[in-house]
mmCIF file of C-alpha atoms in Angstrom:
data_model
loop_
_atom_site.group_PDB
_atom_site.id
_atom_site.type_symbol
_atom_site.label_atom_id
_atom_site.label_comp_id
_atom_site.label_asym_id
_atom_site.label_seq_id
_atom_site.Cartn_x
_atom_site.Cartn_y
_atom_site.Cartn_z
ATOM 1 C CA UNK X 183 105.175 -30.437 201.770
ATOM 2 C CA UNK X 184 103.321 -28.930 198.797
ATOM 3 C CA UNK X 185 104.002 -32.067 196.754
ATOM 4 C CA UNK X 186 102.544 -34.239 199.543
ATOM 5 C CA UNK X 187 99.363 -32.146 199.670
ATOM 6 C CA UNK X 188 98.994 -32.332 195.897
ATOM 7 C CA UNK X 189 99.557 -36.092 195.951
ATOM 8 C CA UNK X 190 96.952 -36.600 198.714
ATOM 9 C CA UNK X 191 94.438 -34.466 196.817
ATOM 10 C CA UNK X 192 94.948 -36.495 193.642
ATOM 11 C CA UNK X 193 94.514 -39.770 195.552
ATOM 12 C CA UNK X 194 91.236 -38.586 197.137
ATOM 13 C CA UNK X 195 89.802 -37.467 193.804
ATOM 14 C CA UNK X 196 90.974 -40.660 192.142
ATOM 15 C CA UNK X 197 89.232 -42.830 194.727
ATOM 16 C CA UNK X 198 85.955 -40.948 194.280
ATOM 17 C CA UNK X 199 85.934 -41.231 190.511
ATOM 18 C CA UNK X 200 87.225 -44.814 190.406
ATOM 19 C CA UNK X 201 84.296 -46.271 192.374
ATOM 20 C CA UNK X 202 81.724 -44.557 190.177
ATOM 21 C CA UNK X 203 83.529 -45.524 186.976
ATOM 22 C CA UNK X 204 83.754 -49.170 188.023
ATOM 23 C CA UNK X 205 80.052 -49.255 188.906
ATOM 24 C CA UNK X 206 79.041 -47.774 185.533
ATOM 25 C CA UNK X 207 81.328 -50.237 183.741
ATOM 26 C CA UNK X 208 79.560 -53.277 185.245
ATOM 27 C CA UNK X 209 77.053 -55.216 183.114
ATOM 28 C CA UNK X 210 73.415 -54.391 183.682
ATOM 29 C CA UNK X 211 72.672 -57.715 185.383
ATOM 30 C CA UNK X 212 75.448 -57.179 187.931
ATOM 31 C CA UNK X 213 74.185 -53.654 188.616
ATOM 32 C CA UNK X 214 70.702 -55.114 189.076
ATOM 33 C CA UNK X 215 71.932 -57.682 191.609
ATOM 34 C CA UNK X 216 73.831 -55.015 193.506
ATOM 35 C CA UNK X 217 70.788 -52.736 193.570
ATOM 36 C CA UNK X 218 68.501 -55.514 194.843
ATOM 37 C CA UNK X 219 71.026 -56.410 197.556
ATOM 38 C CA UNK X 220 71.247 -52.748 198.606
ATOM 39 C CA UNK X 221 67.458 -52.437 198.810
ATOM 40 C CA UNK X 222 67.272 -55.641 200.847
ATOM 41 C CA UNK X 223 69.802 -54.204 203.312
ATOM 42 C CA UNK X 224 67.812 -50.972 203.614
ATOM 43 C CA UNK X 225 64.609 -52.815 204.494
ATOM 44 C CA UNK X 226 66.455 -55.209 206.820
ATOM 45 C CA UNK X 227 68.123 -52.469 208.904
ATOM 46 C CA UNK X 228 65.364 -52.211 211.575
ATOM 47 C CA UNK X 229 65.819 -55.932 212.235
ATOM 48 C CA UNK X 230 69.626 -55.742 212.319
ATOM 49 C CA UNK X 231 70.929 -58.613 214.427
ATOM 50 C CA UNK X 232 74.015 -59.813 212.574
ATOM 51 C CA UNK X 233 76.797 -60.682 215.071
ATOM 52 C CA UNK X 234 79.525 -58.073 214.927
ATOM 53 C CA UNK X 235 77.190 -55.352 213.628
ATOM 54 C CA UNK X 236 74.766 -55.000 216.513
ATOM 55 C CA UNK X 237 76.996 -52.268 218.008
ATOM 56 C CA UNK X 238 75.603 -49.992 215.283
ATOM 57 C CA UNK X 239 72.176 -50.082 216.914
ATOM 58 C CA UNK X 240 71.472 -47.044 219.081
ATOM 59 C CA UNK X 241 69.442 -49.120 221.537
ATOM 60 C CA UNK X 242 72.593 -51.115 222.350
ATOM 61 C CA UNK X 243 73.979 -48.162 224.353
ATOM 62 C CA UNK X 244 72.746 -46.914 227.705
ATOM 63 C CA UNK X 245 69.991 -44.332 227.273
ATOM 64 C CA UNK X 246 69.914 -44.850 223.512
ATOM 65 C CA UNK X 247 66.771 -44.213 221.533
ATOM 66 C CA UNK X 248 64.717 -46.822 219.732
ATOM 67 C CA UNK X 249 66.747 -48.140 216.784
ATOM 68 C CA UNK X 250 63.854 -48.154 214.316
ATOM 69 C CA UNK X 251 62.889 -44.657 215.461
ATOM 70 C CA UNK X 252 66.406 -43.380 214.718
ATOM 71 C CA UNK X 253 66.269 -45.031 211.296
ATOM 72 C CA UNK X 254 62.953 -43.289 210.636
ATOM 73 C CA UNK X 255 64.542 -39.917 211.451
ATOM 74 C CA UNK X 256 67.439 -40.794 209.129
ATOM 75 C CA UNK X 257 64.976 -41.552 206.315
ATOM 76 C CA UNK X 258 63.139 -38.263 206.921
ATOM 77 C CA UNK X 259 66.404 -36.336 206.857
ATOM 78 C CA UNK X 260 67.430 -38.057 203.626
ATOM 79 C CA UNK X 261 64.141 -36.980 202.066
ATOM 80 C CA UNK X 262 64.776 -33.416 203.273
ATOM 81 C CA UNK X 263 68.331 -33.483 201.906
ATOM 82 C CA UNK X 264 67.151 -34.688 198.497
ATOM 83 C CA UNK X 265 64.638 -31.854 198.288
ATOM 84 C CA UNK X 266 67.111 -29.227 199.490
ATOM 85 C CA UNK X 267 69.723 -30.583 197.076
ATOM 86 C CA UNK X 268 67.396 -29.660 194.202
ATOM 87 C CA UNK X 269 67.441 -26.052 195.412
ATOM 88 C CA UNK X 270 71.027 -25.727 196.659
ATOM 89 C CA UNK X 271 72.947 -28.397 194.767
ATOM 90 C CA UNK X 272 71.298 -28.349 191.344
ATOM 91 C CA UNK X 273 69.915 -24.824 190.991
ATOM 92 C CA UNK X 274 72.579 -23.134 193.138
ATOM 93 C CA UNK X 275 70.133 -21.246 195.395
ATOM 94 C CA UNK X 276 71.044 -20.859 199.069
ATOM 95 C CA UNK X 277 67.855 -21.590 201.033
ATOM 96 C CA UNK X 278 68.177 -21.187 204.801
ATOM 97 C CA UNK X 279 64.435 -21.331 205.461
ATOM 98 C CA UNK X 280 63.706 -24.871 204.345
ATOM 99 C CA UNK X 281 62.262 -25.604 207.769
ATOM 100 C CA UNK X 282 59.268 -23.492 206.710
ATOM 101 C CA UNK X 283 58.221 -26.015 204.064
ATOM 102 C CA UNK X 284 58.867 -28.841 206.516
ATOM 103 C CA UNK X 285 56.532 -27.151 209.013
ATOM 104 C CA UNK X 286 53.828 -26.510 206.400
ATOM 105 C CA UNK X 287 53.828 -30.206 205.494
ATOM 106 C CA UNK X 288 53.531 -31.223 209.145
ATOM 107 C CA UNK X 289 50.766 -28.733 209.885
ATOM 108 C CA UNK X 290 48.873 -29.801 206.753
ATOM 109 C CA UNK X 291 48.195 -33.261 208.119
ATOM 110 C CA UNK X 292 47.621 -31.834 211.617
ATOM 111 C CA UNK X 293 45.128 -29.123 210.599
ATOM 112 C CA UNK X 294 43.076 -31.266 208.229
ATOM 113 C CA UNK X 295 43.526 -34.761 209.684
ATOM 114 C CA UNK X 296 43.304 -34.330 213.457
ATOM 115 C CA UNK X 297 39.961 -34.169 215.261
ATOM 116 C CA UNK X 298 41.627 -31.813 217.753
ATOM 117 C CA UNK X 299 42.432 -29.291 215.050
ATOM 118 C CA UNK X 300 40.536 -25.969 215.078
ATOM 119 C CA UNK X 301 40.105 -26.276 211.308
ATOM 120 C CA UNK X 302 38.469 -29.711 211.532
ATOM 121 C CA UNK X 303 36.255 -28.573 214.414
ATOM 122 C CA UNK X 304 35.100 -25.564 212.378
ATOM 123 C CA UNK X 305 34.274 -27.792 209.379
ATOM 124 C CA UNK X 306 32.339 -30.174 211.642
ATOM 125 C CA UNK X 307 30.223 -27.317 213.002
ATOM 126 C CA UNK X 308 29.611 -25.618 209.662
ATOM 127 C CA UNK X 309 28.572 -28.769 207.800
ATOM 128 C CA UNK X 310 26.999 -30.653 210.733
ATOM 129 C CA UNK X 311 29.482 -33.532 210.579
ATOM 130 C CA UNK X 312 30.075 -36.102 213.347
ATOM 131 C CA UNK X 313 32.799 -35.246 215.904
ATOM 132 C CA UNK X 314 34.957 -38.124 214.693
ATOM 133 C CA UNK X 315 35.102 -36.805 211.111
ATOM 134 C CA UNK X 316 38.434 -35.667 209.662
ATOM 135 C CA UNK X 317 40.153 -35.624 206.289
ATOM 136 C CA UNK X 318 41.739 -38.979 205.439
ATOM 137 C CA UNK X 319 45.486 -39.481 205.587
ATOM 138 C CA UNK X 320 45.862 -39.971 201.828
ATOM 139 C CA UNK X 321 44.020 -36.734 201.043
ATOM 140 C CA UNK X 322 46.141 -34.922 203.636
ATOM 141 C CA UNK X 323 49.223 -36.147 201.765
ATOM 142 C CA UNK X 324 47.931 -34.511 198.588
ATOM 143 C CA UNK X 325 47.058 -31.320 200.482
ATOM 144 C CA UNK X 326 50.534 -31.137 202.043
ATOM 145 C CA UNK X 327 52.297 -31.423 198.678
ATOM 146 C CA UNK X 328 50.010 -28.885 197.005
ATOM 147 C CA UNK X 329 50.249 -26.351 199.846
ATOM 148 C CA UNK X 330 54.032 -26.539 200.031
ATOM 149 C CA UNK X 331 54.387 -26.188 196.249
ATOM 150 C CA UNK X 332 52.140 -23.131 196.334
ATOM 151 C CA UNK X 333 54.101 -21.676 199.249
ATOM 152 C CA UNK X 334 57.344 -22.316 197.343
ATOM 153 C CA UNK X 335 56.003 -20.411 194.340
ATOM 154 C CA UNK X 336 54.691 -17.571 196.519
ATOM 155 C CA UNK X 337 58.064 -17.281 198.243
ATOM 156 C CA UNK X 338 60.102 -17.603 195.083
ATOM 157 C CA UNK X 339 58.112 -15.261 192.852
ATOM 158 C CA UNK X 340 59.182 -12.007 194.568
ATOM 159 C CA UNK X 341 62.531 -13.190 195.982
ATOM 160 C CA UNK X 342 64.279 -15.273 193.317
ATOM 161 C CA UNK X 343 65.500 -12.145 191.569
ATOM 162 C CA UNK X 344 67.849 -11.810 194.524
ATOM 163 C CA UNK X 345 71.142 -13.664 194.611
ATOM 164 C CA UNK X 346 73.609 -15.006 197.132
ATOM 165 C CA UNK X 347 73.440 -13.764 200.701
ATOM 166 C CA UNK X 348 70.377 -11.606 200.061
ATOM 167 C CA UNK X 349 68.339 -14.634 199.012
ATOM 168 C CA UNK X 350 69.636 -16.585 202.016
ATOM 169 C CA UNK X 351 68.506 -13.853 204.429
ATOM 170 C CA UNK X 352 65.034 -13.674 202.873
ATOM 171 C CA UNK X 353 64.532 -17.453 203.040
ATOM 172 C CA UNK X 354 65.765 -17.526 206.640
ATOM 173 C CA UNK X 355 63.119 -14.922 207.431
ATOM 174 C CA UNK X 356 60.472 -17.068 205.732
ATOM 175 C CA UNK X 357 61.269 -20.021 207.983
ATOM 176 C CA UNK X 358 61.012 -17.839 211.085
ATOM 177 C CA UNK X 359 57.728 -16.301 209.884
ATOM 178 C CA UNK X 360 56.149 -19.747 209.546
ATOM 179 C CA UNK X 361 57.248 -20.675 213.078
ATOM 180 C CA UNK X 362 56.006 -17.399 214.576
ATOM 181 C CA UNK X 363 52.657 -17.660 212.787
ATOM 182 C CA UNK X 364 52.249 -21.226 214.040
ATOM 183 C CA UNK X 365 52.977 -20.038 217.586
ATOM 184 C CA UNK X 366 50.754 -16.947 217.595
ATOM 185 C CA UNK X 367 47.792 -18.042 215.446
ATOM 186 C CA UNK X 368 46.112 -19.868 218.307
ATOM 187 C CA UNK X 369 42.756 -19.918 216.557
ATOM 188 C CA UNK X 370 44.277 -21.838 213.653
ATOM 189 C CA UNK X 371 47.136 -23.930 215.035
ATOM 190 C CA UNK X 372 46.411 -24.029 218.803
ATOM 191 C CA UNK X 373 49.581 -21.972 219.240
ATOM 192 C CA UNK X 374 52.168 -23.280 221.736
ATOM 193 C CA UNK X 375 49.745 -25.968 222.895
ATOM 194 C CA UNK X 376 50.179 -27.776 219.590
ATOM 195 C CA UNK X 377 47.940 -30.301 217.847
ATOM 196 C CA UNK X 378 47.605 -33.918 218.952
ATOM 197 C CA UNK X 379 45.902 -37.033 217.550
ATOM 198 C CA UNK X 380 47.499 -36.546 214.120
ATOM 199 C CA UNK X 381 46.471 -39.508 211.963
ATOM 200 C CA UNK X 382 48.583 -42.111 210.245
ATOM 201 C CA UNK X 383 47.723 -44.456 207.374
ATOM 202 C CA UNK X 384 45.344 -46.369 209.686
ATOM 203 C CA UNK X 385 43.660 -43.226 211.008
ATOM 204 C CA UNK X 386 43.991 -41.476 214.350
ATOM 205 C CA UNK X 387 46.524 -42.965 216.802
ATOM 206 C CA UNK X 388 44.805 -45.714 218.722
ATOM 207 C CA UNK X 389 45.448 -49.046 220.407
ATOM 208 C CA UNK X 390 43.452 -50.591 217.557
ATOM 209 C CA UNK X 391 46.138 -49.678 215.012
ATOM 210 C CA UNK X 392 47.769 -52.958 214.070
ATOM 211 C CA UNK X 393 50.635 -51.650 211.910
ATOM 212 C CA UNK X 394 51.269 -47.906 212.190
ATOM 213 C CA UNK X 395 51.182 -47.440 215.940
ATOM 214 C CA UNK X 396 53.137 -45.141 218.237
ATOM 215 C CA UNK X 397 55.404 -47.760 219.806
ATOM 216 C CA UNK X 398 56.708 -49.873 216.915
ATOM 217 C CA UNK X 399 58.559 -47.577 214.495
ATOM 218 C CA UNK X 400 59.587 -50.274 212.014
ATOM 219 C CA UNK X 401 56.519 -49.893 209.733
ATOM 220 C CA UNK X 402 57.031 -46.140 209.769
ATOM 221 C CA UNK X 403 60.643 -46.576 208.662
ATOM 222 C CA UNK X 404 59.614 -48.923 205.859
ATOM 223 C CA UNK X 405 56.990 -46.409 204.725
ATOM 224 C CA UNK X 406 59.475 -43.524 204.845
ATOM 225 C CA UNK X 407 62.222 -45.415 202.998
ATOM 226 C CA UNK X 408 59.701 -46.357 200.304
ATOM 227 C CA UNK X 409 58.875 -42.678 199.796
ATOM 228 C CA UNK X 410 62.609 -41.918 199.720
ATOM 229 C CA UNK X 411 63.269 -44.473 196.991
ATOM 230 C CA UNK X 412 60.367 -43.192 194.888
ATOM 231 C CA UNK X 413 61.562 -39.599 195.221
ATOM 232 C CA UNK X 414 65.160 -40.594 194.417
ATOM 233 C CA UNK X 415 63.986 -42.190 191.174
ATOM 234 C CA UNK X 416 61.834 -39.189 190.201
ATOM 235 C CA UNK X 417 64.457 -36.573 191.070
ATOM 236 C CA UNK X 418 67.156 -38.556 189.256
ATOM 237 C CA UNK X 419 64.984 -38.644 186.142
ATOM 238 C CA UNK X 420 64.332 -34.929 186.494
ATOM 239 C CA UNK X 421 68.035 -34.202 186.965
ATOM 240 C CA UNK X 422 68.842 -35.824 183.615
ATOM 241 C CA UNK X 423 66.003 -34.080 181.803
ATOM 242 C CA UNK X 424 65.958 -30.700 180.086
ATOM 243 C CA UNK X 425 64.921 -29.089 183.379
ATOM 244 C CA UNK X 426 67.876 -30.605 185.223
ATOM 245 C CA UNK X 427 70.331 -29.422 182.579
ATOM 246 C CA UNK X 428 68.805 -25.943 182.790
ATOM 247 C CA UNK X 429 69.312 -25.970 186.578
ATOM 248 C CA UNK X 430 72.979 -26.832 186.150
ATOM 249 C CA UNK X 431 73.404 -24.078 183.555
ATOM 250 C CA UNK X 432 71.808 -21.514 185.884
ATOM 251 C CA UNK X 433 73.941 -22.710 188.789
ATOM 252 C CA UNK X 434 77.211 -22.377 186.866
ATOM 253 C CA UNK X 435 76.509 -18.998 185.244
ATOM 254 C CA UNK X 436 73.059 -17.441 185.287
ATOM 255 C CA UNK X 437 73.945 -14.678 182.786
ATOM 256 C CA UNK X 438 75.505 -17.112 180.314
ATOM 257 C CA UNK X 439 72.475 -19.416 180.633
ATOM 258 C CA UNK X 440 70.147 -16.507 179.834
ATOM 259 C CA UNK X 441 72.207 -15.668 176.734
ATOM 260 C CA UNK X 442 71.914 -19.286 175.558
ATOM 261 C CA UNK X 443 68.102 -19.195 175.766
ATOM 262 C CA UNK X 444 67.510 -20.549 179.274
ATOM 263 C CA UNK X 445 65.045 -18.426 181.273
ATOM 264 C CA UNK X 446 66.677 -18.485 184.741
ATOM 265 C CA UNK X 447 63.723 -17.197 186.747
ATOM 266 C CA UNK X 448 61.361 -19.888 185.464
ATOM 267 C CA UNK X 449 63.708 -22.747 186.222
ATOM 268 C CA UNK X 450 64.672 -21.349 189.632
ATOM 269 C CA UNK X 451 60.982 -21.147 190.441
ATOM 270 C CA UNK X 452 60.599 -24.777 189.355
ATOM 271 C CA UNK X 453 63.450 -25.743 191.690
ATOM 272 C CA UNK X 454 61.855 -23.879 194.587
ATOM 273 C CA UNK X 455 58.466 -25.499 194.018
ATOM 274 C CA UNK X 456 59.824 -29.049 193.664
ATOM 275 C CA UNK X 457 62.158 -28.649 196.634
ATOM 276 C CA UNK X 458 59.265 -27.272 198.700
ATOM 277 C CA UNK X 459 57.089 -30.267 197.782
ATOM 278 C CA UNK X 460 59.760 -32.701 199.000
ATOM 279 C CA UNK X 461 60.174 -30.685 202.195
ATOM 280 C CA UNK X 462 56.419 -30.783 202.718
ATOM 281 C CA UNK X 463 56.346 -34.548 202.168
ATOM 282 C CA UNK X 464 59.041 -35.098 204.775
ATOM 283 C CA UNK X 465 57.217 -32.835 207.239
ATOM 284 C CA UNK X 466 53.991 -34.696 206.545
ATOM 285 C CA UNK X 467 55.609 -38.027 207.471
ATOM 286 C CA UNK X 468 57.236 -36.449 210.530
ATOM 287 C CA UNK X 469 53.910 -35.137 211.826
ATOM 288 C CA UNK X 470 52.103 -38.418 211.152
ATOM 289 C CA UNK X 471 54.712 -40.465 213.001
ATOM 290 C CA UNK X 472 54.883 -38.202 216.055
ATOM 291 C CA UNK X 473 51.075 -37.769 216.218
ATOM 292 C CA UNK X 474 51.759 -34.392 217.861
ATOM 293 C CA UNK X 475 53.434 -31.176 216.710
ATOM 294 C CA UNK X 476 54.026 -27.737 218.162
ATOM 295 C CA UNK X 477 55.968 -24.676 216.914
ATOM 296 C CA UNK X 478 59.088 -25.424 218.976
ATOM 297 C CA UNK X 479 59.863 -28.391 216.716
ATOM 298 C CA UNK X 480 60.494 -26.110 213.718
ATOM 299 C CA UNK X 481 63.274 -23.737 214.749
ATOM 300 C CA UNK X 482 66.049 -22.084 212.744
ATOM 301 C CA UNK X 483 68.689 -24.456 214.146
ATOM 302 C CA UNK X 484 67.019 -27.371 212.391
ATOM 303 C CA UNK X 485 66.951 -25.398 209.146
ATOM 304 C CA UNK X 486 70.708 -24.786 209.395
ATOM 305 C CA UNK X 487 71.182 -28.493 210.082
ATOM 306 C CA UNK X 488 69.311 -29.260 206.845
ATOM 307 C CA UNK X 489 71.740 -27.080 204.887
ATOM 308 C CA UNK X 490 74.678 -28.727 206.678
ATOM 309 C CA UNK X 491 73.503 -32.128 205.408
ATOM 310 C CA UNK X 492 73.861 -30.961 201.816
ATOM 311 C CA UNK X 493 77.164 -29.156 202.350
ATOM 312 C CA UNK X 494 78.814 -31.944 204.349
ATOM 313 C CA UNK X 495 77.563 -34.721 202.082
ATOM 314 C CA UNK X 496 78.469 -33.032 198.806
ATOM 315 C CA UNK X 497 76.265 -30.445 197.142
ATOM 316 C CA UNK X 498 74.860 -31.636 193.834
ATOM 317 C CA UNK X 499 75.389 -35.356 194.505
ATOM 318 C CA UNK X 500 72.294 -37.236 195.643
ATOM 319 C CA UNK X 501 74.336 -40.052 197.195
ATOM 320 C CA UNK X 502 76.516 -37.517 198.981
ATOM 321 C CA UNK X 503 73.659 -35.508 200.494
ATOM 322 C CA UNK X 504 71.949 -38.741 201.548
ATOM 323 C CA UNK X 505 75.115 -39.833 203.343
ATOM 324 C CA UNK X 506 75.388 -36.422 204.980
ATOM 325 C CA UNK X 507 71.781 -36.650 206.175
ATOM 326 C CA UNK X 508 72.299 -40.117 207.665
ATOM 327 C CA UNK X 509 75.484 -39.088 209.452
ATOM 328 C CA UNK X 510 73.994 -35.905 210.897
ATOM 329 C CA UNK X 511 70.938 -37.805 212.127
ATOM 330 C CA UNK X 512 72.777 -40.898 213.397
ATOM 331 C CA UNK X 513 75.998 -39.564 214.938
ATOM 332 C CA UNK X 514 74.395 -37.491 217.754
ATOM 333 C CA UNK X 515 72.502 -40.603 218.851
ATOM 334 C CA UNK X 516 75.612 -42.772 218.580
ATOM 335 C CA UNK X 517 77.538 -40.291 220.736
ATOM 336 C CA UNK X 518 74.903 -40.440 223.460
ATOM 337 C CA UNK X 519 77.462 -42.264 225.626
ATOM 338 C CA UNK X 520 79.257 -38.943 225.950
ATOM 339 C CA UNK X 521 76.118 -37.366 227.455
ATOM 340 C CA UNK X 522 76.633 -33.587 227.522
ATOM 341 C CA UNK X 523 79.763 -33.787 225.381
ATOM 342 C CA UNK X 524 78.161 -35.523 222.419
ATOM 343 C CA UNK X 525 77.238 -32.254 220.675
ATOM 344 C CA UNK X 526 80.813 -31.006 221.164
ATOM 345 C CA UNK X 527 82.173 -34.170 219.534
ATOM 346 C CA UNK X 528 79.578 -33.861 216.784
ATOM 347 C CA UNK X 529 80.535 -30.217 216.151
ATOM 348 C CA UNK X 530 84.252 -31.004 216.046
ATOM 349 C CA UNK X 531 83.583 -33.782 213.543
ATOM 350 C CA UNK X 532 81.715 -31.340 211.293
ATOM 351 C CA UNK X 533 84.550 -28.794 211.528
ATOM 352 C CA UNK X 534 87.104 -31.456 210.560
ATOM 353 C CA UNK X 535 85.001 -32.514 207.594
ATOM 354 C CA UNK X 536 84.734 -28.938 206.339
ATOM 355 C CA UNK X 537 88.497 -28.419 206.721
ATOM 356 C CA UNK X 538 89.598 -31.698 205.163
ATOM 357 C CA UNK X 539 86.746 -32.101 202.660
ATOM 358 C CA UNK X 540 85.369 -28.632 201.812
ATOM 359 C CA UNK X 541 83.745 -30.022 198.664
ATOM 360 C CA UNK X 542 81.794 -32.576 200.741
ATOM 361 C CA UNK X 543 82.263 -36.243 201.514
ATOM 362 C CA UNK X 544 81.058 -37.329 198.073
ATOM 363 C CA UNK X 545 81.081 -34.366 195.667
ATOM 364 C CA UNK X 546 79.233 -34.436 192.359
ATOM 365 C CA UNK X 547 80.996 -35.910 189.346
ATOM 366 C CA UNK X 548 81.376 -32.443 187.890
ATOM 367 C CA UNK X 549 82.994 -31.211 191.091
ATOM 368 C CA UNK X 550 85.257 -34.277 191.208
ATOM 369 C CA UNK X 551 86.389 -33.596 187.631
ATOM 370 C CA UNK X 552 87.110 -29.964 188.538
ATOM 371 C CA UNK X 553 89.259 -31.101 191.464
ATOM 372 C CA UNK X 554 91.065 -33.596 189.257
ATOM 373 C CA UNK X 555 91.801 -30.941 186.638
ATOM 374 C CA UNK X 556 92.949 -28.517 189.326
ATOM 375 C CA UNK X 557 95.323 -31.130 190.743
ATOM 376 C CA UNK X 558 96.704 -31.805 187.264
ATOM 377 C CA UNK X 559 97.244 -28.095 186.666
ATOM 378 C CA UNK X 560 98.973 -27.743 190.041
ATOM 379 C CA UNK X 561 101.300 -30.594 189.093
ATOM 380 C CA UNK X 562 102.377 -28.737 185.973
ATOM 381 C CA UNK X 563 103.349 -25.620 187.947
ATOM 382 C CA UNK X 564 107.127 -25.476 188.523
ATOM 383 C CA UNK X 565 108.187 -26.401 192.036
ATOM 384 C CA UNK X 566 109.790 -22.993 192.690
ATOM 385 C CA UNK X 567 106.512 -21.093 192.042
#
């Protein structure tokens, strides 16, 4: 029985490493063709109509949501997972309050871009501006990124000296504080009433919007997936830079990294700020697409779901966390046929993944090598031990 388990473990690790090794061994022109084909598939997904694959669409089932809308949520979750992977997967910091940055990004575009916002109304009165004036969508994007980076630094500065469970508890409290402030600060956020008329790239939601409207979600998906691809490129470059290597050193052994000349606090603060910016960007797109937000949309359950994306997909591997995000966004909609039982099926699937694949569906190359070495060491142990 032990030999069978060891053999299965070796086969799983071998399959993971073999695919990556074969891809890296391909000539550059073949990798380029494969990448272009993959990008074409990503942008074609909202139009998916290939016979034999239409069952994947969520609008093909009774009561299913709009297919392009589900794809947009998948893209948003992938962006969240990439940002949280910087904090959890690369720097090794357990952040359970990531929903706070997501909420700050959403409220940034709502507070400064909506004519129904108390902030915009106050600016109109103070500076004698017309009632239709509001900050443009592009400037709101900049504001959202800056505010979330600042909030990440403010949160990380006093708390990043904590480790493990203590840091997790503090960050969980941060996420709840943001939600409670958004609910109770009625003079700033309209409280439980929420904020409507949140603008998109074409301005406030209106029947005159030709591209980014409320009904057709395909342009929103294409916009979100474009942001995802840009962030993937930037984070990948950062991961292979001096900062990325410092994150990995701090994650593996913070004390040893400090002895070797790496200042752990500085690089952990960098990870918090960059992860917060990506969380704010995803929240910004979420608020713009919905055109309405209220505090109930940013609860602790969603924050735990964000962490589950990284853990299930494979902490430290950008492809893995992206796959985890897509599965956790898509599967509940695909199980809508089961009505009230779909969350039970979804939960059982997550439990099975964590039992059978505790390292994640696609672990990082470093983690895969560790598993391969562990399997080799187990093979050398005498059978009677």
